[in-house]
Coordinates of N, CA and C in Angstrom, one line a residue:
X168 N 0.8 -1.2 0.0 CA 0.0 0.0 0.0 C 0.9 1.3 0.0
X169 N 1.9 1.3 0.8 CA 2.8 2.4 0.9 C 3.5 2.6 -0.5
X170 N 3.9 1.5 -1.1 CA 4.6 1.6 -2.4 C 3.7 2.2 -3.5
X171 N 2.4 1.9 -3.4 CA 1.5 2.4 -4.4 C 1.3 4.0 -4.3
X172 N 1.3 4.4 -3.0 CA 1.2 5.9 -2.8 C 2.4 6.6 -3.3
X173 N 3.6 6.0 -3.0 CA 4.8 6.7 -3.4 C 4.9 6.8 -4.9
X174 N 4.5 5.7 -5.6 CA 4.6 5.7 -7.1 C 3.6 6.7 -7.6
X175 N 2.4 6.7 -7.1 CA 1.4 7.7 -7.5 C 1.8 9.1 -7.4
X176 N 2.5 9.4 -6.3 CA 3.0 10.8 -6.1 C 4.1 11.1 -7.1
X177 N 5.0 10.2 -7.3 CA 6.1 10.4 -8.2 C 5.5 10.6 -9.6
X178 N 4.6 9.8 -10.1 CA 4.0 10.0 -11.4 C 3.3 11.3 -11.5
X179 N 2.6 11.8 -10.5 CA 1.9 13.1 -10.5 C 2.9 14.2 -10.6
X180 N 4.1 14.1 -9.9 CA 5.1 15.1 -10.0 C 5.7 15.2 -11.4
X181 N 6.0 14.0 -12.0 CA 6.5 14.0 -13.4 C 5.6 14.6 -14.4
X182 N 4.3 14.3 -14.2 CA 3.3 14.9 -15.2 C 3.2 16.4 -15.0
X183 N 3.2 16.8 -13.7 CA 3.1 18.2 -13.5 C 4.3 19.0 -14.0
X184 N 5.5 18.5 -13.7 CA 6.7 19.1 -14.2 C 6.8 19.1 -15.7
X185 N 6.4 18.0 -16.3 CA 6.4 17.9 -17.7 C 5.5 18.9 -18.4
X186 N 4.3 19.0 -17.8 CA 3.3 20.0 -18.3 C 3.8 21.4 -18.1
X187 N 4.5 21.7 -17.0 CA 5.1 23.0 -16.8 C 6.1 23.4 -17.8
X188 N 6.9 22.4 -18.2 CA 8.0 22.7 -19.2 C 7.3 23.0 -20.5
X189 N 6.3 22.2 -20.9 CA 5.7 22.5 -22.2 C 5.0 23.8 -22.2
X190 N 4.3 24.2 -21.1 CA 3.6 25.4 -20.9 C 4.5 26.6 -21.1
X191 N 5.7 26.6 -20.4 CA 6.6 27.7 -20.5 C 7.2 27.8 -21.9
X192 N 7.4 26.7 -22.6 CA 8.0 26.7 -23.9 C 7.1 27.4 -24.9
X193 N 5.8 27.5 -24.6 CA 4.9 28.1 -25.6 C 4.9 29.6 -25.4
X194 N 5.7 30.2 -24.6 CA 5.8 31.7 -24.4 C 5.4 32.0 -23.0
X195 N 5.0 33.3 -22.8 CA 4.7 33.8 -21.5 C 3.4 33.1 -21.0
X196 N 3.4 32.6 -19.8 CA 2.2 31.9 -19.2 C 1.1 33.0 -18.9
X197 N -0.1 32.5 -19.1 CA -1.2 33.4 -18.7 C -1.2 33.6 -17.2
X198 N -1.6 34.8 -16.8 CA -1.5 35.2 -15.4 C -2.7 36.1 -15.0
X199 N -2.9 36.2 -13.7 CA -4.0 37.0 -13.2 C -3.6 38.4 -13.0
X200 N -2.3 38.6 -12.7 CA -1.9 40.0 -12.3 C -0.4 40.2 -12.6
X201 N 0.0 41.4 -12.7 CA 1.4 41.8 -12.8 C 1.6 43.2 -12.3
X202 N 2.8 43.6 -12.1 CA 3.0 45.0 -11.6 C 4.4 45.4 -11.9
X203 N 4.6 46.7 -11.8 CA 5.9 47.3 -12.0 C 6.0 48.5 -11.1
X204 N 7.2 48.6 -10.4 CA 7.4 49.8 -9.5 C 8.8 50.4 -10.0
X205 N 8.8 51.7 -10.1 CA 10.1 52.4 -10.6 C 10.3 53.6 -9.8
X206 N 11.6 53.9 -9.6 CA 12.0 55.2 -9.0 C 12.3 56.1 -10.2
X207 N 11.3 56.9 -10.6 CA 11.3 57.7 -11.8 C 12.0 59.0 -11.5
X208 N 12.8 59.4 -12.5 CA 13.2 60.8 -12.5 C 12.8 61.3 -13.9
X209 N 11.6 61.8 -14.0 CA 10.9 61.8 -15.3 C 10.6 63.2 -15.8
X210 N 10.7 63.4 -17.0 CA 10.2 64.4 -17.8 C 10.9 65.8 -17.6
X211 N 10.9 66.5 -18.7 CA 11.6 67.8 -18.7 C 10.8 68.7 -17.8
X212 N 11.5 69.4 -16.9 CA 10.9 70.3 -15.9 C 10.1 71.3 -16.6
X213 N 10.5 71.8 -17.7 CA 9.8 72.9 -18.4 C 8.7 72.4 -19.3
X214 N 8.7 71.1 -19.5 CA 7.5 70.6 -20.3 C 7.7 70.7 -21.8
X215 N 7.4 69.7 -22.5 CA 7.5 69.7 -24.0 C 6.2 69.3 -24.6
X216 N 5.1 69.0 -23.8 CA 3.8 68.6 -24.2 C 3.8 67.4 -25.1
X217 N 4.8 66.5 -25.0 CA 4.8 65.2 -25.7 C 4.6 64.1 -24.7
X218 N 4.0 63.0 -25.2 CA 3.7 61.8 -24.3 C 5.0 61.0 -24.2
X219 N 5.3 60.6 -23.0 CA 6.5 59.9 -22.6 C 6.1 58.6 -21.9
X220 N 6.6 57.5 -22.3 CA 6.3 56.2 -21.6 C 7.1 56.2 -20.3
X221 N 6.4 56.0 -19.1 CA 7.1 56.0 -17.9 C 7.0 54.6 -17.2
X222 N 6.0 53.8 -17.5 CA 5.9 52.5 -16.9 C 5.4 51.6 -18.0
X223 N 5.9 50.3 -18.0 CA 5.5 49.4 -19.1 C 5.6 47.9 -18.6
X224 N 4.6 47.1 -18.9 CA 4.6 45.7 -18.5 C 3.8 44.9 -19.5
X225 N 4.2 43.6 -19.6 CA 3.5 42.7 -20.5 C 2.7 41.7 -19.7
X226 N 1.6 41.2 -20.2 CA 0.7 40.2 -19.5 C 0.0 39.4 -20.6
X227 N -0.1 38.1 -20.3 CA -0.8 37.2 -21.2 C -2.2 36.9 -20.6
X228 N -3.2 37.0 -21.5 CA -4.6 36.8 -21.0 C -5.3 35.7 -21.8
X229 N -6.2 35.0 -21.2 CA -7.0 34.0 -21.9 C -8.1 34.8 -22.6
X230 N -9.1 34.1 -23.2 CA -10.1 34.7 -24.0 C -11.1 35.4 -23.1
X231 N -11.7 36.5 -23.7 CA -12.8 37.3 -23.1 C -12.4 37.7 -21.7
X232 N -11.3 38.4 -21.6 CA -10.9 38.9 -20.3 C -10.8 40.5 -20.4
X233 N -10.9 41.1 -19.2 CA -10.7 42.5 -19.1 C -9.6 42.8 -18.2
X234 N -9.1 44.1 -18.2 CA -8.0 44.5 -17.3 C -8.4 45.7 -16.4
X235 N -8.1 45.6 -15.2 CA -8.1 46.7 -14.3 C -6.6 47.2 -14.1
X236 N -6.4 48.4 -14.4 CA -5.0 49.0 -14.4 C -5.0 50.1 -13.4
X237 N -4.2 49.9 -12.3 CA -4.1 51.0 -11.3 C -2.8 51.7 -11.4
X238 N -2.8 53.0 -11.7 CA -1.5 53.7 -11.8 C -1.4 54.7 -10.7
X239 N -0.2 54.6 -10.0 CA 0.1 55.5 -8.9 C 1.4 56.3 -9.1
X240 N 1.4 57.6 -8.9 CA 2.5 58.4 -9.2 C 2.7 59.5 -8.2
X241 N 4.0 59.8 -7.9 CA 4.3 61.0 -7.2 C 4.5 62.1 -8.3
X242 N 3.8 63.2 -8.1 CA 4.0 64.3 -9.1 C 4.2 65.6 -8.3
X243 N 5.1 66.4 -8.9 CA 5.4 67.7 -8.3 C 5.2 68.8 -9.2
X244 N 4.7 70.0 -8.6 CA 4.5 71.2 -9.4 C 5.3 72.3 -8.7
X245 N 5.9 73.1 -9.5 CA 6.6 74.3 -9.0 C 6.1 75.5 -9.9
X246 N 5.6 76.5 -9.2 CA 5.1 77.7 -9.8 C 5.5 78.9 -9.1
X247 N 5.9 79.9 -9.8 CA 6.4 81.2 -9.3 C 5.8 82.3 -10.1
X248 N 5.2 83.3 -9.4 CA 4.7 84.5 -10.1 C 5.2 85.7 -9.4
X249 N 5.7 86.7 -10.1 CA 6.2 88.0 -9.6 C 5.4 89.1 -10.3
X250 N 4.9 90.1 -9.5 CA 4.3 91.2 -10.1 C 5.1 92.5 -9.7
X251 N 5.2 93.4 -10.6 CA 5.9 94.7 -10.4 C 4.9 95.8 -10.8
X252 N 4.8 96.8 -9.9 CA 3.8 97.8 -10.2 C 4.1 99.1 -9.6
X253 N 3.9 100.2 -10.3 CA 3.8 101.6 -9.8 C 2.7 102.3 -10.7
X254 N 1.8 101.5 -11.2 CA 0.8 102.0 -12.1 C -0.2 102.9 -11.5
X255 N -0.4 102.8 -10.2 CA -1.5 103.5 -9.6 C -1.4 105.0 -9.8
X256 N -0.2 105.5 -9.8 CA 0.1 107.0 -10.0 C 0.6 107.3 -11.3
X257 N 0.5 106.4 -12.3 CA 0.8 106.7 -13.6 C -0.4 106.9 -14.5
X258 N -1.6 106.9 -13.8 CA -2.8 107.1 -14.6 C -3.3 105.8 -15.2
X259 N -2.7 104.7 -14.9 CA -3.1 103.4 -15.5 C -3.9 102.6 -14.5
X260 N -5.2 102.4 -14.6 CA -6.0 101.7 -13.6 C -5.8 100.2 -13.6
X261 N -5.1 99.7 -14.6 CA -5.0 98.2 -14.7 C -4.1 97.6 -13.7
X262 N -4.4 96.4 -13.4 CA -3.6 95.6 -12.4 C -2.4 95.0 -13.2
X263 N -1.3 94.9 -12.5 CA -0.1 94.1 -13.0 C -0.4 92.6 -12.6
X264 N -0.4 91.7 -13.6 CA -0.8 90.3 -13.4 C 0.2 89.4 -14.0
X265 N 0.6 88.3 -13.2 CA 1.4 87.2 -13.7 C 0.7 85.9 -13.4
X266 N 0.7 85.0 -14.4 CA 0.1 83.7 -14.2 C 1.0 82.6 -14.6
X267 N 1.0 81.5 -13.8 CA 1.8 80.3 -14.1 C 0.9 79.1 -14.1
X268 N 1.0 78.3 -15.1 CA 0.2 77.1 -15.3 C 1.0 75.8 -15.4
X269 N 0.7 74.8 -14.6 CA 1.4 73.5 -14.7 C 0.4 72.4 -14.6
X270 N 0.6 71.4 -15.4 CA -0.3 70.2 -15.5 C 0.4 69.0 -15.9
X271 N 0.0 67.8 -15.3 CA 0.5 66.5 -15.6 C -0.7 65.6 -16.0
X272 N -0.7 65.1 -17.3 CA -1.7 64.2 -17.8 C -1.1 62.8 -17.9
X273 N -2.0 61.8 -17.7 CA -1.6 60.4 -17.8 C -2.6 59.7 -18.6
X274 N -2.1 58.7 -19.4 CA -3.0 57.8 -20.1 C -2.3 56.4 -20.1
X275 N -3.1 55.4 -20.5 CA -2.6 54.0 -20.6 C -2.9 53.5 -22.0
X276 N -1.9 53.0 -22.7 CA -2.1 52.5 -24.0 C -1.9 50.9 -24.0
X277 N -2.7 50.3 -24.8 CA -2.6 48.8 -25.0 C -2.0 48.5 -26.3
X278 N -1.0 47.6 -26.3 CA -0.3 47.2 -27.6 C 0.1 48.3 -28.5
X279 N 0.9 49.2 -27.9 CA 1.5 50.3 -28.7 C 0.5 51.2 -29.3
X280 N -0.6 51.4 -28.5 CA -1.5 52.4 -28.9 C -2.7 52.0 -29.8
X281 N -2.8 50.6 -30.0 CA -3.9 50.2 -30.8 C -5.2 50.4 -30.0
X282 N -5.2 50.4 -28.7 CA -6.3 50.8 -27.9 C -5.8 51.7 -26.7
X283 N -6.8 52.5 -26.2 CA -6.5 53.4 -25.1 C -7.4 53.0 -24.0
X284 N -6.9 52.7 -22.8 CA -7.7 52.3 -21.7 C -8.6 53.5 -21.2
X285 N -9.8 53.1 -20.8 CA -10.8 54.1 -20.4 C -10.4 54.6 -19.0
X286 N -10.7 55.8 -18.7 CA -11.5 56.8 -19.5 C -10.6 57.7 -20.4
X287 N -9.5 57.3 -20.8 CA -8.6 58.1 -21.7 C -7.6 58.9 -20.9
X288 N -7.4 60.1 -21.3 CA -6.5 61.0 -20.6 C -7.0 61.5 -19.3
X289 N -6.2 61.4 -18.2 CA -6.6 61.8 -16.9 C -5.6 62.9 -16.4
X290 N -6.1 63.9 -15.7 CA -5.3 64.9 -15.1 C -4.8 64.4 -13.7
X291 N -3.5 64.2 -13.6 CA -3.0 63.7 -12.3 C -2.7 64.9 -11.3
X292 N -2.3 66.0 -11.9 CA -1.9 67.1 -11.1 C -2.1 68.4 -11.9
X293 N -2.6 69.5 -11.3 CA -2.9 70.7 -12.0 C -2.8 71.9 -11.1
X294 N -2.3 73.0 -11.6 CA -2.3 74.3 -10.8 C -2.3 75.4 -11.8
X295 N -3.2 76.4 -11.5 CA -3.3 77.6 -12.2 C -3.1 78.7 -11.1
X296 N -1.9 79.4 -11.2 CA -1.6 80.4 -10.1 C -1.5 81.8 -10.7
X297 N -2.4 82.7 -10.2 CA -2.4 84.0 -10.7 C -2.2 85.0 -9.5
X298 N -1.3 86.0 -9.8 CA -1.0 87.0 -8.8 C -1.2 88.4 -9.5
X299 N -1.9 89.3 -8.8 CA -2.2 90.6 -9.3 C -1.9 91.7 -8.2
X300 N -1.4 92.8 -8.7 CA -1.2 93.9 -7.7 C -1.3 95.3 -8.4
X301 N -1.6 96.3 -7.6 CA -1.6 97.6 -8.1 C -1.0 98.5 -7.0
X302 N 0.3 98.7 -7.1 CA 1.1 99.3 -6.0 C 1.4 100.8 -6.4
X303 N 1.7 101.6 -5.4 CA 2.0 103.0 -5.5 C 3.4 103.1 -6.1
X304 N 4.4 102.3 -5.7 CA 5.7 102.4 -6.1 C 6.6 102.8 -4.9
X305 N 7.9 102.5 -5.0 CA 8.8 102.8 -3.9 C 9.3 104.3 -4.0
X306 N 9.0 105.0 -2.9 CA 9.2 106.4 -2.9 C 10.6 106.7 -2.2
X307 N 11.4 107.6 -2.8 CA 12.6 108.1 -2.2 C 12.7 109.6 -2.2
X308 N 13.6 110.2 -1.4 CA 13.7 111.6 -1.4 C 14.0 112.2 -2.7
X309 N 14.7 111.5 -3.6 CA 15.0 112.0 -4.9 C 13.7 112.3 -5.7
X310 N 12.6 111.8 -5.3 CA 11.4 112.0 -6.1 C 10.7 113.3 -5.6
X311 N 11.2 114.0 -4.6 CA 10.6 115.2 -4.2 C 11.2 116.4 -5.0
X312 N 10.3 117.3 -5.4 CA 10.7 118.5 -6.1 C 10.2 119.7 -5.3
X313 N 11.1 120.6 -4.9 CA 10.7 121.7 -4.1 C 10.8 123.0 -4.9
X314 N 9.7 123.7 -5.0 CA 9.7 125.0 -5.7 C 9.1 126.0 -4.8
X315 N 10.0 126.8 -4.2 CA 9.7 127.8 -3.1 C 9.0 127.0 -2.0
X316 N 7.7 127.3 -1.7 CA 7.0 126.7 -0.7 C 6.2 125.5 -1.2
X317 N 6.3 125.1 -2.4 CA 5.5 124.0 -3.0 C 6.4 122.8 -3.1
X318 N 5.9 121.7 -2.6 CA 6.6 120.4 -2.7 C 5.7 119.5 -3.6
X319 N 6.3 119.0 -4.6 CA 5.6 118.0 -5.5 C 6.4 116.7 -5.6
X320 N 5.7 115.7 -6.0 CA 6.3 114.4 -6.2 C 6.5 114.1 -7.6
X321 N 7.6 113.7 -8.0 CA 7.9 113.3 -9.4 C 7.7 111.8 -9.5
X322 N 6.5 111.4 -9.9 CA 6.1 110.0 -9.9 C 6.9 109.2 -10.9
X323 N 7.6 109.8 -11.9 CA 8.3 109.0 -12.9 C 9.6 108.4 -12.3
X324 N 10.0 108.9 -11.1 CA 11.2 108.4 -10.5 C 10.9 107.3 -9.5
X325 N 9.7 107.0 -9.3 CA 9.3 105.9 -8.4 C 9.8 104.5 -8.9
X326 N 10.3 103.7 -8.0 CA 10.7 102.3 -8.4 C 9.5 101.4 -8.2
X327 N 9.3 100.4 -9.1 CA 8.2 99.5 -8.9 C 8.3 98.7 -7.7
X328 N 7.2 98.5 -7.0 CA 7.1 97.5 -5.9 C 6.9 96.1 -6.4
X329 N 7.5 95.1 -5.7 CA 7.4 93.8 -6.2 C 6.7 92.9 -5.2
X330 N 6.0 91.9 -5.7 CA 5.4 90.9 -4.8 C 5.7 89.5 -5.5
X331 N 6.2 88.6 -4.7 CA 6.6 87.2 -5.2 C 5.8 86.2 -4.5
X332 N 5.2 85.2 -5.3 CA 4.5 84.1 -4.7 C 5.1 82.8 -5.3
X333 N 5.6 81.9 -4.5 CA 6.2 80.7 -5.0 C 5.6 79.5 -4.3
X334 N 5.2 78.5 -5.0 CA 4.6 77.3 -4.5 C 5.4 76.1 -5.1
X335 N 5.8 75.2 -4.2 CA 6.6 74.0 -4.6 C 6.0 72.8 -3.8
X336 N 5.2 71.9 -4.5 CA 4.5 70.8 -3.9 C 4.8 69.5 -4.6
X337 N 4.7 68.4 -3.8 CA 4.8 67.1 -4.3 C 3.6 66.2 -3.6
X338 N 2.9 65.5 -4.4 CA 1.8 64.6 -3.9 C 1.8 63.3 -4.6
X339 N 1.2 62.3 -4.0 CA 1.0 61.0 -4.6 C -0.5 60.8 -5.0
X340 N -0.7 60.4 -6.2 CA -2.1 60.3 -6.7 C -2.2 58.9 -7.4
X341 N -3.5 58.4 -7.4 CA -3.7 57.1 -8.1 C -5.0 57.2 -8.9
X342 N -5.1 56.4 -10.0 CA -6.3 56.4 -10.8 C -6.4 55.0 -11.4
X343 N -7.6 54.5 -11.5 CA -7.9 53.2 -12.0 C -8.4 53.3 -13.5
X344 N -7.7 52.6 -14.4 CA -8.1 52.5 -15.8 C -8.7 51.2 -16.1
X345 N -9.5 51.1 -17.1 CA -10.1 49.8 -17.5 C -10.0 49.6 -19.0
X346 N -9.7 48.4 -19.4 CA -9.8 48.0 -20.8 C -10.6 46.7 -20.8
X347 N -11.6 46.6 -21.7 CA -12.5 45.5 -21.8 C -12.3 44.7 -23.1
X348 N -12.7 43.4 -23.0 CA -12.8 42.5 -24.2 C -11.5 42.4 -24.9
X349 N -10.4 42.0 -24.2 CA -9.1 41.8 -24.8 C -9.1 40.4 -25.6
X350 N -8.4 40.4 -26.7 CA -8.2 39.2 -27.4 C -7.3 38.3 -26.6
X351 N -7.3 37.0 -26.7 CA -6.4 36.1 -26.0 C -5.0 36.3 -26.5
X352 N -4.0 36.2 -25.6 CA -2.6 36.3 -26.0 C -1.9 37.3 -25.2
X353 N -0.7 37.6 -25.6 CA 0.2 38.5 -24.9 C -0.1 40.0 -25.2
X354 N -0.1 40.8 -24.2 CA -0.4 42.3 -24.5 C 0.6 43.1 -23.7
X355 N 0.9 44.3 -24.4 CA 1.8 45.3 -23.8 C 1.0 46.4 -23.2
X356 N 1.2 46.7 -22.0 CA 0.6 47.8 -21.3 C 1.6 48.9 -21.0
X357 N 1.4 50.1 -21.5 CA 2.3 51.2 -21.3 C 1.6 52.4 -20.7
X358 N 2.2 52.9 -19.6 CA 1.6 54.1 -19.0 C 2.4 55.3 -19.5
X359 N 1.7 56.3 -20.0 CA 2.4 57.5 -20.5 C 2.0 58.8 -19.7
X360 N 2.9 59.7 -19.7 CA 2.7 61.0 -19.0 C 3.1 62.1 -19.9
X361 N 2.4 63.3 -19.7 CA 2.7 64.5 -20.5 C 2.7 65.7 -19.6
X362 N 3.7 66.6 -19.7 CA 3.7 67.8 -18.9 C 3.4 69.0 -19.8
X363 N 2.5 69.8 -19.2 CA 2.1 71.0 -19.9 C 2.3 72.2 -19.0
X364 N 3.3 73.1 -19.3 CA 3.5 74.3 -18.5 C 3.6 75.5 -19.4
X365 N 3.0 76.6 -18.9 CA 3.1 77.9 -19.6 C 2.7 79.0 -18.6
X366 N 2.6 80.2 -19.1 CA 2.2 81.3 -18.3 C 2.3 82.6 -19.0
X367 N 2.1 83.7 -18.3 CA 2.1 85.0 -18.9 C 2.5 86.0 -17.8
X368 N 3.0 87.2 -18.2 CA 3.4 88.2 -17.2 C 3.3 89.6 -17.9
X369 N 2.9 90.6 -17.1 CA 2.9 92.0 -17.7 C 4.3 92.6 -17.4
X370 N 4.5 93.2 -16.3 CA 5.8 93.8 -15.9 C 6.7 92.8 -15.1
X371 N 6.0 91.8 -14.5 CA 6.7 90.9 -13.7 C 7.3 89.7 -14.4
X372 N 7.2 88.5 -13.8 CA 7.7 87.3 -14.4 C 7.0 86.1 -13.9
X373 N 7.2 84.9 -14.6 CA 6.6 83.7 -14.1 C 7.5 82.5 -14.4
X374 N 7.4 81.5 -13.6 CA 8.1 80.2 -13.8 C 7.1 79.1 -13.5
X375 N 7.1 78.1 -14.4 CA 6.2 76.9 -14.2 C 7.0 75.7 -14.6
X376 N 7.0 74.7 -13.7 CA 7.7 73.5 -13.9 C 6.9 72.3 -13.3
X377 N 7.2 71.1 -13.8 CA 6.5 69.9 -13.2 C 7.4 68.7 -13.4
X378 N 7.3 67.7 -12.5 CA 8.1 66.5 -12.6 C 7.3 65.4 -12.0
X379 N 7.8 64.1 -12.2 CA 7.2 62.9 -11.7 C 8.3 62.2 -10.9
X380 N 7.9 61.7 -9.7 CA 8.8 61.0 -8.8 C 8.7 59.5 -9.0
X381 N 8.5 58.8 -7.9 CA 8.3 57.3 -7.9 C 6.9 57.0 -8.5
X382 N 6.8 55.8 -9.1 CA 5.6 55.4 -9.7 C 5.4 53.9 -9.7
X383 N 4.2 53.4 -9.9 CA 3.9 52.0 -10.0 C 2.6 51.8 -10.8
X384 N 2.6 50.6 -11.4 CA 1.4 50.2 -12.1 C 1.0 48.8 -11.7
X385 N -0.2 48.5 -11.4 CA -0.7 47.2 -11.0 C -1.8 46.8 -12.0
X386 N -1.6 45.6 -12.7 CA -2.5 45.2 -13.8 C -3.1 43.9 -13.3
X387 N -4.5 43.9 -13.3 CA -5.2 42.7 -12.9 C -6.1 42.2 -14.0
X388 N -6.1 40.9 -14.2 CA -7.0 40.3 -15.2 C -8.3 39.9 -14.5
X389 N -9.4 40.4 -15.1 CA -10.7 40.2 -14.5 C -11.7 39.8 -15.6
X390 N -12.9 39.3 -15.2 CA -14.0 39.1 -16.1 C -15.2 39.9 -15.6
X391 N -15.4 41.0 -16.2 CA -16.6 41.9 -15.8 C -17.9 41.3 -16.3
X392 N -19.0 41.7 -15.6 CA -20.3 41.3 -16.1 C -20.6 41.8 -17.5
X393 N -20.9 40.9 -18.4 CA -21.2 41.3 -19.7 C -22.5 41.9 -19.9
X394 N -22.6 42.9 -20.8 CA -23.9 43.6 -21.0 C -24.1 44.8 -20.2
X395 N -23.3 45.0 -19.1 CA -23.5 46.2 -18.3 C -22.9 47.4 -18.9
X396 N -23.6 48.5 -18.8 CA -23.2 49.8 -19.3 C -22.2 50.5 -18.3
X397 N -21.0 50.0 -18.3 CA -20.0 50.4 -17.2 C -19.3 51.8 -17.6
X398 N -19.3 52.2 -18.8 CA -18.6 53.4 -19.2 C -19.6 54.5 -19.5
X399 N -19.6 55.5 -18.7 CA -20.5 56.6 -18.8 C -19.7 57.9 -18.9
X400 N -19.3 58.3 -20.1 CA -18.6 59.6 -20.3 C -19.3 60.4 -21.4
X401 N -19.2 61.7 -21.2 CA -19.8 62.6 -22.2 C -19.1 62.5 -23.6
X402 N -19.8 62.6 -24.6 CA -19.2 62.4 -26.0 C -18.5 63.7 -26.3

């Protein structure tokens, strides 16, 4: 009786190992999940508005499967606005205004862009910083003009007053993407990011920058309920 059990276990192991070798020889094995974690030092601080692949992974799926794709990223924004003004006494009622804009978009592509995971492009971080001022100007004794008993101010010699606002932040954000009805086989999942920075200034100046720190992507193979209207986005 003991010999029969030993032989049965040995045969089962040989069959299992043999099947495993044949399975691996056919390429990447089908799996339920995969992930990638990277210490990213990503993207031009000043932004070039082009999509850059930051995370990438392959997964093999059986027939009629869907993917849940969770993307998590550290993202940082740096904005600086400076205003300079002495307009109040130059007869100009307008405000001096500086604006800095910084944004990071993320999307997930399937198989080199043949499909885009829903809901498409997602804003991971965004800031619109506006600073306005209407100052008198910096007054010095040289701006005084004395004529007998009359003292007047020469406003043309006033120096502009300045105000500076700088914000430098880093935060971690996550978003879940979905791709449905994948064909069976091996698929490439690529996470892309894009930086958009710009701004404007009157007499002052602006600086806008953005970057991405550490990031991860977790990909899970699922089977969603068929026939449900799971995607509700405006056209």
